[in-house]
Short mmCIF file of C-alpha atoms in Angstrom, two decimals:
data_model
loop_
_atom_site.label_atom_id
_atom_site.label_comp_id
_atom_site.label_asym_id
_atom_site.label_seq_id
_atom_site.Cartn_x
_atom_site.Cartn_y
_atom_site.Cartn_z
CA MET A 1 75.36 30.54 44.60
CA SER A 2 71.94 31.25 43.22
CA GLU A 3 70.42 28.81 40.83
CA THR A 4 71.00 29.33 37.12
CA PRO A 5 67.79 30.04 35.22
CA ASN A 6 66.72 27.06 33.18
CA LEU A 7 66.96 27.93 29.49
CA ASP A 8 66.91 24.52 27.90
CA ILE A 9 63.70 25.23 25.98
CA LEU A 10 64.00 27.71 23.14
CA ARG A 11 60.39 28.81 23.38
CA SER A 12 58.92 31.99 24.69
CA PRO A 13 56.65 31.77 27.76
CA LEU A 14 53.77 32.97 25.57
CA GLY A 15 54.48 30.23 23.05
CA ARG A 16 54.46 27.63 25.82
CA VAL A 17 51.17 28.89 27.23
CA ARG A 18 49.54 28.74 23.80
CA GLY A 19 50.75 25.18 23.44
CA LEU A 20 51.27 25.51 19.71
CA GLY A 21 54.18 23.93 17.87
CA SER A 22 55.92 25.02 14.70
CA ALA A 23 52.78 24.28 12.70
CA HIS A 24 50.98 27.05 14.65
CA ALA A 25 47.94 24.81 14.84
CA GLY A 26 48.35 22.96 18.09
CA SER A 27 46.67 19.68 18.82
CA ALA A 28 43.06 20.63 18.06
CA HIS A 29 43.02 18.80 14.71
CA TRP A 30 44.60 15.66 16.12
CA TRP A 31 42.25 15.64 19.09
CA ALA A 32 39.13 16.23 16.97
CA GLN A 33 40.10 13.36 14.67
CA ARG A 34 40.48 10.95 17.61
CA LEU A 35 37.30 12.15 19.30
CA THR A 36 35.21 11.70 16.14
CA ALA A 37 36.89 8.34 15.47
CA THR A 38 35.91 7.10 18.93
CA ALA A 39 32.32 8.26 18.47
CA LEU A 40 32.16 6.60 15.07
CA VAL A 41 33.04 3.14 16.43
CA PRO A 42 29.58 2.47 17.95
CA LEU A 43 27.78 4.66 15.36
CA THR A 44 29.33 2.73 12.47
CA LEU A 45 28.36 -0.62 13.99
CA TRP A 46 24.80 0.70 14.37
CA PHE A 47 24.85 1.98 10.78
CA ILE A 48 26.02 -1.37 9.37
CA TYR A 49 23.30 -3.13 11.36
CA SER A 50 20.72 -0.62 10.07
CA VAL A 51 21.79 -0.98 6.43
CA MET A 52 21.51 -4.77 6.75
CA ARG A 53 18.15 -4.51 8.52
CA PHE A 54 16.63 -2.09 5.99
CA SER A 55 18.37 -3.26 2.81
CA THR A 56 15.15 -4.72 1.43
CA ALA A 57 12.68 -2.66 3.43
CA SER A 58 9.92 -0.58 1.86
CA HIS A 59 10.05 3.19 1.67
CA GLN A 60 7.34 3.36 4.33
CA ALA A 61 9.35 1.13 6.69
CA VAL A 62 12.44 3.34 6.32
CA HIS A 63 10.26 6.40 6.93
CA ASP A 64 8.71 4.92 10.08
CA TRP A 65 12.11 3.86 11.35
CA LEU A 66 13.74 7.29 10.88
CA SER A 67 10.68 9.02 12.34
CA SER A 68 11.27 7.53 15.79
CA PRO A 69 13.47 9.68 18.03
CA ILE A 70 16.42 7.39 18.73
CA PRO A 71 17.21 6.33 15.12
CA LEU A 72 16.67 9.95 14.09
CA VAL A 73 19.18 11.27 16.61
CA LEU A 74 21.67 8.47 15.89
CA MET A 75 21.43 9.12 12.13
CA LEU A 76 21.98 12.86 12.65
CA ALA A 77 24.96 12.13 14.90
CA LEU A 78 26.36 9.66 12.36
CA VAL A 79 26.03 12.17 9.50
CA ALA A 80 27.50 15.11 11.42
CA ILE A 81 30.42 13.17 12.90
CA THR A 82 31.16 11.21 9.71
CA PHE A 83 31.52 14.35 7.59
CA HIS A 84 33.55 16.13 10.28
CA HIS A 85 35.88 13.11 10.50
CA LEU A 86 36.02 12.95 6.69
CA GLN A 87 37.05 16.56 6.20
CA LEU A 88 39.73 16.22 8.91
CA GLY A 89 41.10 13.08 7.25
CA LEU A 90 40.99 14.47 3.70
CA GLN A 91 42.84 17.56 4.94
CA VAL A 92 45.73 15.42 6.20
CA VAL A 93 45.88 13.42 2.96
CA ILE A 94 45.85 16.58 0.82
CA GLU A 95 48.49 18.30 2.95
CA ASP A 96 50.71 15.22 2.68
CA TYR A 97 50.49 14.66 -1.07
CA VAL A 98 49.61 17.98 -2.75
CA HIS A 99 52.58 20.30 -2.44
CA GLU A 100 51.89 23.05 -4.97
CA GLU A 101 50.36 25.88 -2.98
CA PRO A 102 47.49 26.87 -5.36
CA ALA A 103 46.50 23.23 -5.96
CA LYS A 104 46.71 22.49 -2.23
CA THR A 105 44.52 25.44 -1.27
CA ALA A 106 42.02 24.61 -4.03
CA SER A 107 41.85 20.93 -2.95
CA LEU A 108 41.37 21.88 0.70
CA VAL A 109 38.62 24.39 -0.10
CA LEU A 110 36.90 21.94 -2.46
CA SER A 111 37.01 18.99 -0.04
CA LYS A 112 35.74 21.06 2.89
CA THR A 113 33.00 22.64 0.77
CA LEU A 114 31.81 19.23 -0.45
CA CYS A 115 31.85 17.79 3.07
CA TRP A 116 29.79 20.70 4.38
CA LEU A 117 27.29 20.55 1.53
CA LEU A 118 26.84 16.76 1.71
CA ALA A 119 26.47 16.95 5.48
CA LEU A 120 23.80 19.64 5.20
CA VAL A 121 21.96 17.72 2.46
CA CYS A 122 21.95 14.59 4.67
CA VAL A 123 20.84 16.50 7.77
CA VAL A 124 17.99 18.23 5.93
CA SER A 125 16.89 14.89 4.40
CA VAL A 126 16.88 13.12 7.75
CA LEU A 127 14.97 15.99 9.40
CA LYS A 128 12.48 16.05 6.53
CA ILE A 129 11.82 12.34 7.08
CA GLY A 130 11.62 12.79 10.86
CA PHE A 131 9.22 15.72 11.00
CA MET B 1 74.14 19.66 -12.60
CA LYS B 2 71.01 21.51 -13.65
CA ASP B 3 69.44 21.98 -10.25
CA VAL B 4 71.22 23.69 -7.40
CA ARG B 5 69.84 20.99 -5.09
CA ASP B 6 72.00 18.44 -6.92
CA ALA B 7 75.05 20.10 -5.37
CA LEU B 8 73.99 18.74 -2.00
CA MET B 9 73.94 15.22 -3.43
CA VAL B 10 77.59 15.29 -4.52
CA ALA B 11 80.53 14.62 -2.20
CA ARG B 12 84.12 13.33 -2.23
CA ASN B 13 84.91 9.80 -1.19
CA THR B 14 88.05 8.85 0.80
CA ASP B 15 90.11 8.86 -2.42
CA GLY B 16 89.10 12.45 -3.05
CA LYS B 17 86.97 11.43 -6.02
CA LEU B 18 83.63 13.17 -6.63
CA VAL B 19 80.76 10.75 -6.09
CA ARG B 20 77.00 10.95 -5.72
CA ARG B 21 75.92 10.52 -2.14
CA PRO B 22 73.97 7.31 -1.57
CA LEU B 23 70.22 7.77 -1.34
CA SER B 24 68.02 5.85 1.04
CA PRO B 25 66.01 3.32 -0.96
CA HIS B 26 62.79 4.52 -2.51
CA VAL B 27 59.53 3.16 -1.13
CA GLN B 28 59.28 0.73 -4.08
CA VAL B 29 62.53 -0.98 -3.05
CA TYR B 30 61.39 -2.07 0.40
CA ARG B 31 59.79 -5.39 1.14
CA TRP B 32 56.30 -4.49 2.31
CA PRO B 33 55.89 -5.31 6.00
CA LEU B 34 52.28 -5.81 7.09
CA SER B 35 52.03 -2.54 9.02
CA MET B 36 53.26 -0.55 6.02
CA ALA B 37 50.52 -2.04 3.83
CA LEU B 38 47.87 -1.51 6.51
CA SER B 39 48.95 2.08 7.03
CA ILE B 40 48.48 3.09 3.39
CA LEU B 41 45.31 0.97 3.18
CA HIS B 42 43.89 2.96 6.09
CA ARG B 43 44.27 6.13 4.03
CA ILE B 44 42.99 4.58 0.81
CA THR B 45 39.90 3.13 2.51
CA GLY B 46 39.33 6.47 4.26
CA VAL B 47 39.22 8.32 0.92
CA ALA B 48 37.13 5.52 -0.63
CA LEU B 49 34.61 5.79 2.22
CA GLY B 50 34.51 9.53 1.56
CA VAL B 51 33.37 8.73 -1.97
CA GLY B 52 30.96 6.18 -0.47
CA THR B 53 29.20 8.94 1.49
CA LEU B 54 27.73 9.99 -1.89
CA LEU B 55 25.73 6.74 -1.92
CA MET B 56 24.55 7.30 1.65
CA THR B 57 23.57 10.88 0.74
CA TRP B 58 21.66 9.69 -2.32
CA TRP B 59 19.83 7.07 -0.24
CA LEU B 60 18.83 9.61 2.43
CA VAL B 61 17.76 12.23 -0.14
CA ALA B 62 15.72 9.59 -2.00
CA ALA B 63 14.09 8.44 1.24
CA ALA B 64 13.15 12.07 1.98
CA SER B 65 11.83 12.72 -1.55
CA SER B 66 9.30 10.24 -2.91
CA ASP B 67 8.45 6.57 -3.39
CA ALA B 68 9.71 6.77 -6.98
CA ALA B 69 13.05 8.35 -6.02
CA PHE B 70 13.49 5.77 -3.25
CA ALA B 71 12.73 2.94 -5.69
CA THR B 72 15.34 4.32 -8.13
CA ALA B 73 18.00 4.47 -5.41
CA GLU B 74 17.14 0.98 -4.12
CA GLY B 75 17.15 -0.27 -7.72
CA PHE B 76 20.67 1.04 -8.27
CA ILE B 77 21.96 -0.36 -4.97
CA GLY B 78 20.36 -3.73 -5.79
CA SER B 79 21.86 -3.86 -9.30
CA PRO B 80 25.06 -5.90 -9.88
CA PHE B 81 27.16 -2.72 -10.05
CA GLY B 82 25.44 -1.31 -6.97
CA LEU B 83 26.03 -4.52 -5.02
CA LEU B 84 29.68 -4.52 -6.10
CA LEU B 85 30.02 -0.95 -4.82
CA LEU B 86 28.26 -1.88 -1.61
CA PHE B 87 30.54 -4.89 -1.12
CA GLY B 88 33.67 -2.79 -1.65
CA TRP B 89 32.27 -0.17 0.64
CA SER B 90 31.49 -2.69 3.42
CA LEU B 91 35.01 -4.13 3.10
CA ALA B 92 36.53 -0.64 3.33
CA LEU B 93 34.27 0.27 6.25
CA PHE B 94 35.14 -2.81 8.31
CA PHE B 95 38.83 -2.37 7.53
CA HIS B 96 38.86 1.33 8.40
CA LEU B 97 36.89 0.58 11.58
CA PHE B 98 39.24 -2.13 12.87
CA SER B 99 42.39 -0.39 11.68
CA GLY B 100 41.10 2.81 13.30
CA ILE B 101 40.61 1.00 16.62
CA ARG B 102 44.23 -0.22 16.31
CA HIS B 103 45.32 3.39 15.82
CA LEU B 104 43.30 4.52 18.85
CA VAL B 105 44.99 1.84 20.99
CA TRP B 106 48.38 3.14 19.81
CA ASP B 107 47.28 6.69 20.64
CA ALA B 108 46.52 5.47 24.16
CA GLY B 109 50.13 4.27 24.34
CA PHE B 110 49.74 0.51 23.96
CA GLY B 111 50.71 -2.12 21.42
CA PHE B 112 54.01 -0.83 20.02
CA GLU B 113 56.05 -3.90 20.99
CA GLU B 114 57.17 -6.30 18.28
CA PRO B 115 54.78 -9.24 18.76
CA ALA B 116 51.73 -7.08 19.59
CA TYR B 117 52.43 -4.83 16.61
CA ASN B 118 52.18 -7.68 14.11
CA THR B 119 49.49 -9.63 15.95
CA SER B 120 47.17 -6.61 15.98
CA GLY B 121 47.84 -6.10 12.27
CA TRP B 122 46.81 -9.64 11.42
CA ALA B 123 43.83 -9.32 13.79
CA VAL B 124 42.65 -6.32 11.73
CA VAL B 125 42.97 -8.33 8.49
CA ILE B 126 41.14 -11.37 9.90
CA ALA B 127 38.40 -9.34 11.62
CA THR B 128 37.80 -7.40 8.38
CA GLY B 129 37.43 -10.60 6.34
CA VAL B 130 35.26 -12.40 8.88
CA CYS B 131 32.94 -9.45 9.56
CA THR B 132 32.51 -8.58 5.87
CA VAL B 133 31.61 -12.18 4.99
CA LEU B 134 29.33 -12.47 8.06
CA ALA B 135 27.55 -9.21 7.27
CA TRP B 136 26.84 -10.32 3.70
CA VAL B 137 25.78 -13.82 4.67
CA ILE B 138 23.41 -12.45 7.31
CA GLY B 139 22.30 -9.57 5.08
CA LEU B 140 21.49 -11.82 2.14
CA ALA B 141 20.28 -14.96 3.91
CA VAL B 142 18.50 -13.78 7.03
CA TRP B 143 16.94 -10.50 5.97
#
């Protein structure tokens, strides 16, 4: 007797290849949140140290510090990854608690817009100091 | 019954009498286990840190602008209200950091067992307190 085809998964082969669940979004969001979280562990520790170190420093000292390549790159990485992590996290919070469709869409658009704008403002400021 | 959904909440008991189905207790009824409190705190501190990025943005913009703008920003951060914000922000940052590491360990598949689950929760609380106090003592006394 030939073997019975295995039909215990009610998903099309295409659906399985795409790897997307019922949310049609897959694991990209989850993975990005974990990846940015991991990167933020050392970056946050560096940022706390920096804030403590430069809490009473002069404007010139902060300028000199951010003009050297390594703090410049670390600050850019911190800003980019922080705001990416923030918009991912805010999205989850909004999707969990705001159920009315227009309010949900508006909140999502607003939070992502603000994250992008703040990130760009920070990046431009850091580059302006560095160059 | 005003809402059609109420129909799903009504049933007959063994005597054939119409009764409301029992509801699971609302979140306010539960005793708050540590992990439940830490879970919602992780979200609250995450949103609070999002608001805190405004302060970081202001500081960076001021540093890129002029001596006067930088002095204004530093003046605000050094004021009692600014220091209070900074303290709350540091507390939230340390909490979100340690709680986030706990989440990453779970994501790797470890720490779900009963003693580890609670121990790691208390470790997050203690590490947050110790590091916040240490950071402020060092920040104020040493530098």
